[in-house]
PDB file of C-alpha atoms in Angstrom:
ATOM      1  CA  ARG A 940     -69.741-218.051 -82.510  1.00 60.00           C
ATOM      2  CA  ILE A 941     -69.587-218.159 -78.685  1.00 66.00           C
ATOM      3  CA  SER A 942     -73.034-219.898 -78.756  1.00 67.00           C
ATOM      4  CA  GLU A 943     -71.348-222.713 -80.950  1.00 69.00           C
ATOM      5  CA  ALA A 944     -68.536-223.191 -78.946  1.00 64.00           C
ATOM      6  CA  ILE A 945     -70.406-223.611 -75.619  1.00 66.00           C
ATOM      7  CA  ASN A 946     -72.699-226.084 -77.392  1.00 64.00           C
ATOM      8  CA  ARG A 947     -69.718-228.180 -78.639  1.00 63.00           C
ATOM      9  CA  THR A 948     -68.286-227.980 -74.989  1.00 66.00           C
ATOM     10  CA  SER A 949     -71.394-228.900 -73.384  1.00 67.00           C
ATOM     11  CA  ALA A 950     -71.764-231.929 -75.780  1.00 68.00           C
ATOM     12  CA  ALA A 951     -68.305-232.987 -75.072  1.00 66.00           C
ATOM     13  CA  TYR A 952     -68.809-232.744 -71.499  1.00 66.00           C
ATOM     14  CA  ILE A 953     -72.199-234.749 -71.579  1.00 67.00           C
ATOM     15  CA  SER A 954     -70.533-237.504 -73.832  1.00 67.00           C
ATOM     16  CA  TYR A 955     -67.471-237.511 -71.222  1.00 61.00           C
ATOM     17  CA  LYS A 956     -69.894-238.227 -68.374  1.00 59.00           C
ATOM     18  CA  LYS A 957     -71.658-240.918 -70.175  1.00 63.00           C
ATOM     19  CA  GLU A 958     -68.483-242.720 -70.691  1.00 62.00           C
ATOM     20  CA  LYS A 959     -67.172-242.210 -67.199  1.00 59.00           C
ATOM     21  CA  GLY A 960     -70.689-243.639 -65.850  1.00 58.00           C
ATOM     22  CA  LYS A 961     -70.349-246.806 -67.804  1.00 57.00           C
ATOM     23  CA  LYS A 962     -69.412-250.052 -65.753  1.00 56.00           C
ATOM     24  CA  GLU A 963     -66.031-251.576 -66.074  1.00 54.00           C
ATOM     25  CA  LYS A 964     -65.027-255.155 -65.798  1.00 53.00           C
ATOM     26  CA  GLY A 965     -63.978-255.068 -62.064  1.00 52.00           C
ATOM     27  CA  ASP A 966     -66.600-252.557 -60.597  1.00 50.00           C
ATOM     28  CA  ASP A 967     -68.928-255.368 -59.439  1.00 51.00           C
ATOM     29  CA  MET A 968     -66.183-256.393 -56.908  1.00 52.00           C
ATOM     30  CA  ARG A 969     -65.995-253.111 -55.111  1.00 52.00           C
ATOM     31  CA  ARG A 970     -69.560-252.334 -54.812  1.00 52.00           C
ATOM     32  CA  LYS A 971     -71.542-252.942 -51.468  1.00 57.00           C
ATOM     33  CA  LYS A 972     -73.669-255.677 -51.664  1.00 61.00           C
ATOM     34  CA  ASN A 973     -77.336-254.570 -50.959  1.00 63.00           C
ATOM     35  CA  ARG A 974     -78.309-257.057 -48.378  1.00 69.00           C
ATOM     36  CA  SER A 975     -80.674-257.223 -45.380  1.00 75.00           C
ATOM     37  CA  ARG A 976     -79.446-256.021 -42.166  1.00 80.00           C
ATOM     38  CA  LEU A 977     -81.154-258.893 -40.352  1.00 84.00           C
ATOM     39  CA  LEU A 978     -79.618-261.637 -42.667  1.00 86.00           C
ATOM     40  CA  PRO A 979     -76.446-262.156 -40.533  1.00 88.00           C
ATOM     41  CA  PHE A 980     -78.314-262.325 -37.061  1.00 90.00           C
ATOM     42  CA  GLY A 981     -80.769-265.262 -38.873  1.00 91.00           C
ATOM     43  CA  ALA A 982     -77.632-267.036 -40.228  1.00 92.00           C
ATOM     44  CA  GLY A 983     -75.879-266.944 -36.853  1.00 93.00           C
ATOM     45  CA  LEU A 984     -78.971-268.069 -35.192  1.00 93.00           C
ATOM     46  CA  ALA A 985     -79.440-270.882 -37.233  1.00 94.00           C
ATOM     47  CA  ALA A 986     -75.952-272.001 -37.138  1.00 95.00           C
ATOM     48  CA  GLY A 987     -75.536-271.576 -33.253  1.00 95.00           C
ATOM     49  CA  TYR A 988     -78.739-273.509 -32.598  1.00 94.00           C
ATOM     50  CA  LEU A 989     -77.709-276.426 -34.975  1.00 95.00           C
ATOM     51  CA  LEU A 990     -74.347-276.645 -33.165  1.00 95.00           C
ATOM     52  CA  THR A 991     -76.177-276.586 -29.849  1.00 94.00           C
ATOM     53  CA  ILE A 992     -78.555-279.320 -30.706  1.00 94.00           C
ATOM     54  CA  GLY A 993     -75.562-281.338 -32.021  1.00 96.00           C
ATOM     55  CA  VAL A 994     -73.251-280.875 -28.955  1.00 95.00           C
ATOM     56  CA  ALA A 995     -76.129-281.610 -26.455  1.00 93.00           C
ATOM     57  CA  THR A 996     -77.334-284.613 -28.477  1.00 94.00           C
ATOM     58  CA  ALA A 997     -73.882-286.034 -28.426  1.00 94.00           C
ATOM     59  CA  GLY A 998     -73.302-285.136 -24.756  1.00 92.00           C
ATOM     60  CA  GLU A 999     -76.719-286.749 -23.830  1.00 91.00           C
ATOM     61  CA  LEU A1000     -75.669-289.822 -25.752  1.00 93.00           C
ATOM     62  CA  VAL A1001     -72.427-289.990 -23.612  1.00 92.00           C
ATOM     63  CA  MET A1002     -74.244-289.665 -20.390  1.00 91.00           C
ATOM     64  CA  TRP A1003     -76.874-292.353 -21.619  1.00 91.00           C
ATOM     65  CA  LEU A1004     -74.015-294.785 -22.359  1.00 92.00           C
ATOM     66  CA  THR A1005     -72.338-294.219 -19.105  1.00 91.00           C
ATOM     67  CA  GLY A1006     -75.329-294.543 -17.233  1.00 89.00           C
ATOM     68  CA  ALA A1007     -74.896-291.100 -15.524  1.00 86.00           C
ATOM     69  CA  ASP A1008     -77.713-289.555 -13.298  1.00 86.00           C
ATOM     70  CA  SER A1009     -80.148-287.028 -14.996  1.00 80.00           C
ATOM     71  CA  SER A1010     -79.240-284.536 -12.568  1.00 81.00           C
ATOM     72  CA  MET A1011     -75.844-284.275 -14.408  1.00 84.00           C
ATOM     73  CA  ALA A1012     -77.481-282.905 -17.502  1.00 81.00           C
ATOM     74  CA  TRP A1013     -76.043-279.346 -16.847  1.00 80.00           C
ATOM     75  CA  LEU A1014     -72.773-280.727 -17.706  1.00 86.00           C
ATOM     76  CA  THR A1015     -73.628-280.955 -21.464  1.00 89.00           C
ATOM     77  CA  ALA A1016     -76.262-278.142 -21.619  1.00 86.00           C
ATOM     78  CA  VAL A1017     -73.730-275.412 -20.562  1.00 87.00           C
ATOM     79  CA  PRO A1018     -70.833-276.307 -23.067  1.00 92.00           C
ATOM     80  CA  ALA A1019     -73.562-276.933 -25.813  1.00 93.00           C
ATOM     81  CA  ALA A1020     -75.039-273.199 -24.967  1.00 92.00           C
ATOM     82  CA  ALA A1021     -71.382-271.734 -24.930  1.00 94.00           C
ATOM     83  CA  LEU A1022     -70.240-272.995 -28.016  1.00 95.00           C
ATOM     84  CA  GLY A1023     -73.691-272.421 -29.965  1.00 95.00           C
ATOM     85  CA  SER A1024     -73.762-268.961 -28.853  1.00 96.00           C
ATOM     86  CA  PHE A1025     -70.097-268.447 -29.654  1.00 96.00           C
ATOM     87  CA  LEU A1026     -70.989-269.830 -33.290  1.00 96.00           C
ATOM     88  CA  CYS A1027     -74.047-267.636 -33.555  1.00 95.00           C
ATOM     89  CA  GLY A1028     -72.028-264.270 -32.829  1.00 95.00           C
ATOM     90  CA  ARG A1029     -68.808-265.720 -35.212  1.00 95.00           C
ATOM     91  CA  THR A1030     -71.216-266.135 -38.179  1.00 94.00           C
ATOM     92  CA  ALA A1031     -73.016-263.086 -37.529  1.00 93.00           C
ATOM     93  CA  GLY A1032     -69.651-261.138 -37.209  1.00 92.00           C
ATOM     94  CA  LYS A1033     -68.086-262.702 -40.220  1.00 92.00           C
ATOM     95  CA  GLN A1034     -70.977-261.824 -42.358  1.00 90.00           C
ATOM     96  CA  ARG A1035     -71.565-258.263 -41.043  1.00 88.00           C
ATOM     97  CA  ARG A1036     -67.696-257.311 -40.741  1.00 86.00           C
ATOM     98  CA  ARG A1037     -68.295-254.572 -38.771  1.00 87.00           C
ATOM     99  CA  GLY A1038     -69.107-253.851 -34.959  1.00 89.00           C
ATOM    100  CA  GLY A1039     -68.069-257.205 -33.690  1.00 89.00           C
ATOM    101  CA  LEU A1040     -68.671-256.708 -29.981  1.00 92.00           C
ATOM    102  CA  LYS A1041     -72.131-255.104 -30.657  1.00 93.00           C
ATOM    103  CA  THR A1042     -72.961-257.445 -33.162  1.00 93.00           C
ATOM    104  CA  GLY A1043     -72.068-260.440 -31.258  1.00 93.00           C
ATOM    105  CA  ALA A1044     -73.825-258.950 -28.148  1.00 95.00           C
ATOM    106  CA  VAL A1045     -77.125-258.771 -29.819  1.00 94.00           C
ATOM    107  CA  CYS A1046     -77.106-262.055 -31.275  1.00 94.00           C
ATOM    108  CA  GLY A1047     -76.186-263.400 -28.017  1.00 94.00           C
ATOM    109  CA  VAL A1048     -79.421-261.490 -26.716  1.00 95.00           C
ATOM    110  CA  LEU A1049     -81.547-263.053 -29.497  1.00 94.00           C
ATOM    111  CA  TYR A1050     -79.851-266.434 -28.807  1.00 94.00           C
ATOM    112  CA  CYS A1051     -80.758-266.586 -25.303  1.00 92.00           C
ATOM    113  CA  VAL A1052     -84.392-265.284 -25.208  1.00 92.00           C
ATOM    114  CA  PRO A1053     -85.753-268.443 -26.336  1.00 90.00           C
ATOM    115  CA  LEU A1054     -83.735-270.318 -23.925  1.00 86.00           C
ATOM    116  CA  ILE A1055     -84.932-268.266 -20.859  1.00 86.00           C
ATOM    117  CA  LEU A1056     -88.567-268.314 -22.363  1.00 88.00           C
ATOM    118  CA  ALA A1057     -88.492-272.244 -22.668  1.00 86.00           C
ATOM    119  CA  ALA A1058     -86.745-272.224 -18.969  1.00 83.00           C
ATOM    120  CA  LEU A1059     -89.824-270.148 -17.575  1.00 84.00           C
ATOM    121  CA  ILE A1060     -92.479-272.024 -19.643  1.00 88.00           C
ATOM    122  CA  PHE A1061     -91.223-275.589 -18.323  1.00 84.00           C
ATOM    123  CA  GLY A1062     -90.505-274.423 -15.056  1.00 79.00           C
ATOM    124  CA  THR A1063     -86.664-275.170 -14.918  1.00 74.00           C
ATOM    125  CA  VAL A1064     -85.567-272.020 -13.252  1.00 72.00           C
ATOM    126  CA  GLN A1065     -83.249-272.889 -10.636  1.00 72.00           C
ATOM    127  CA  GLY A1066     -81.841-269.727  -8.386  1.00 70.00           C
ATOM    128  CA  ILE A1067     -79.239-267.813  -9.976  1.00 77.00           C
ATOM    129  CA  LEU A1068     -78.758-270.254 -12.900  1.00 78.00           C
ATOM    130  CA  LEU A1069     -80.946-268.156 -15.308  1.00 82.00           C
ATOM    131  CA  PRO A1070     -78.828-265.128 -15.110  1.00 86.00           C
ATOM    132  CA  VAL A1071     -75.769-266.658 -15.265  1.00 85.00           C
ATOM    133  CA  LYS A1072     -76.745-268.715 -18.420  1.00 85.00           C
ATOM    134  CA  ALA A1073     -77.886-265.171 -20.142  1.00 90.00           C
ATOM    135  CA  ALA A1074     -74.656-263.889 -19.199  1.00 93.00           C
ATOM    136  CA  LEU A1075     -72.549-266.746 -20.528  1.00 93.00           C
ATOM    137  CA  CYS A1076     -74.701-266.680 -23.929  1.00 93.00           C
ATOM    138  CA  ILE A1077     -73.821-262.886 -24.414  1.00 95.00           C
ATOM    139  CA  GLY A1078     -70.371-263.103 -23.434  1.00 96.00           C
ATOM    140  CA  PHE A1079     -69.737-265.946 -25.577  1.00 96.00           C
ATOM    141  CA  ALA A1080     -71.405-264.300 -28.513  1.00 96.00           C
ATOM    142  CA  ALA A1081     -69.664-261.337 -28.170  1.00 96.00           C
ATOM    143  CA  ALA A1082     -66.530-262.962 -28.036  1.00 96.00           C
ATOM    144  CA  GLY A1083     -67.743-264.813 -31.139  1.00 95.00           C
ATOM    145  CA  GLY A1084     -68.571-261.606 -32.954  1.00 94.00           C
ATOM    146  CA  VAL A1085     -65.196-260.061 -32.075  1.00 94.00           C
ATOM    147  CA  SER A1086     -63.628-263.192 -33.654  1.00 94.00           C
ATOM    148  CA  GLY A1087     -65.879-263.282 -36.769  1.00 93.00           C
ATOM    149  CA  VAL A1088     -65.297-259.578 -37.838  1.00 92.00           C
ATOM    150  CA  ASN A1089     -61.110-260.201 -37.372  1.00 92.00           C
ATOM    151  CA  SER A1090     -61.183-263.572 -39.148  1.00 88.00           C
ATOM    152  CA  PRO A1091     -59.678-263.365 -42.629  1.00 87.00           C
ATOM    153  CA  GLU A1092     -62.181-262.855 -45.775  1.00 78.00           C
ATOM    154  CA  LYS A1093     -62.834-265.829 -47.958  1.00 69.00           C
TER     155      LYS A1093
END
């Protein structure tokens, strides 16, 4: 009799566990999405570089239409890099939703490395401008990362 009671109890417990393990209608909303850790950085870099190209192109068009000297090109390059790196960090922070300052800073480093390499390859390094540009990119991207993490969800 005791063994029958134990068998019935264990069978009831097993069926309870099976019922508990079944998915309910709203379970998918609460589960963490299994996404790549690098995806936010890639999306941020793509968005940042697209904005940088757009702002730089628009600025150069204005300079060309007004007949400005080519030595004034930094007037469009610096804001383009700042806005692009901010958007880069913001996009990564918005997708990652945690560690905004670190996420933005990493995104800023990834953003400015190709710019520094291009400056070294093409020989456009001018004194202190390269470290200033790197600090500008990392700072704006870190601010963008914090902004992205703290932005309201969709």
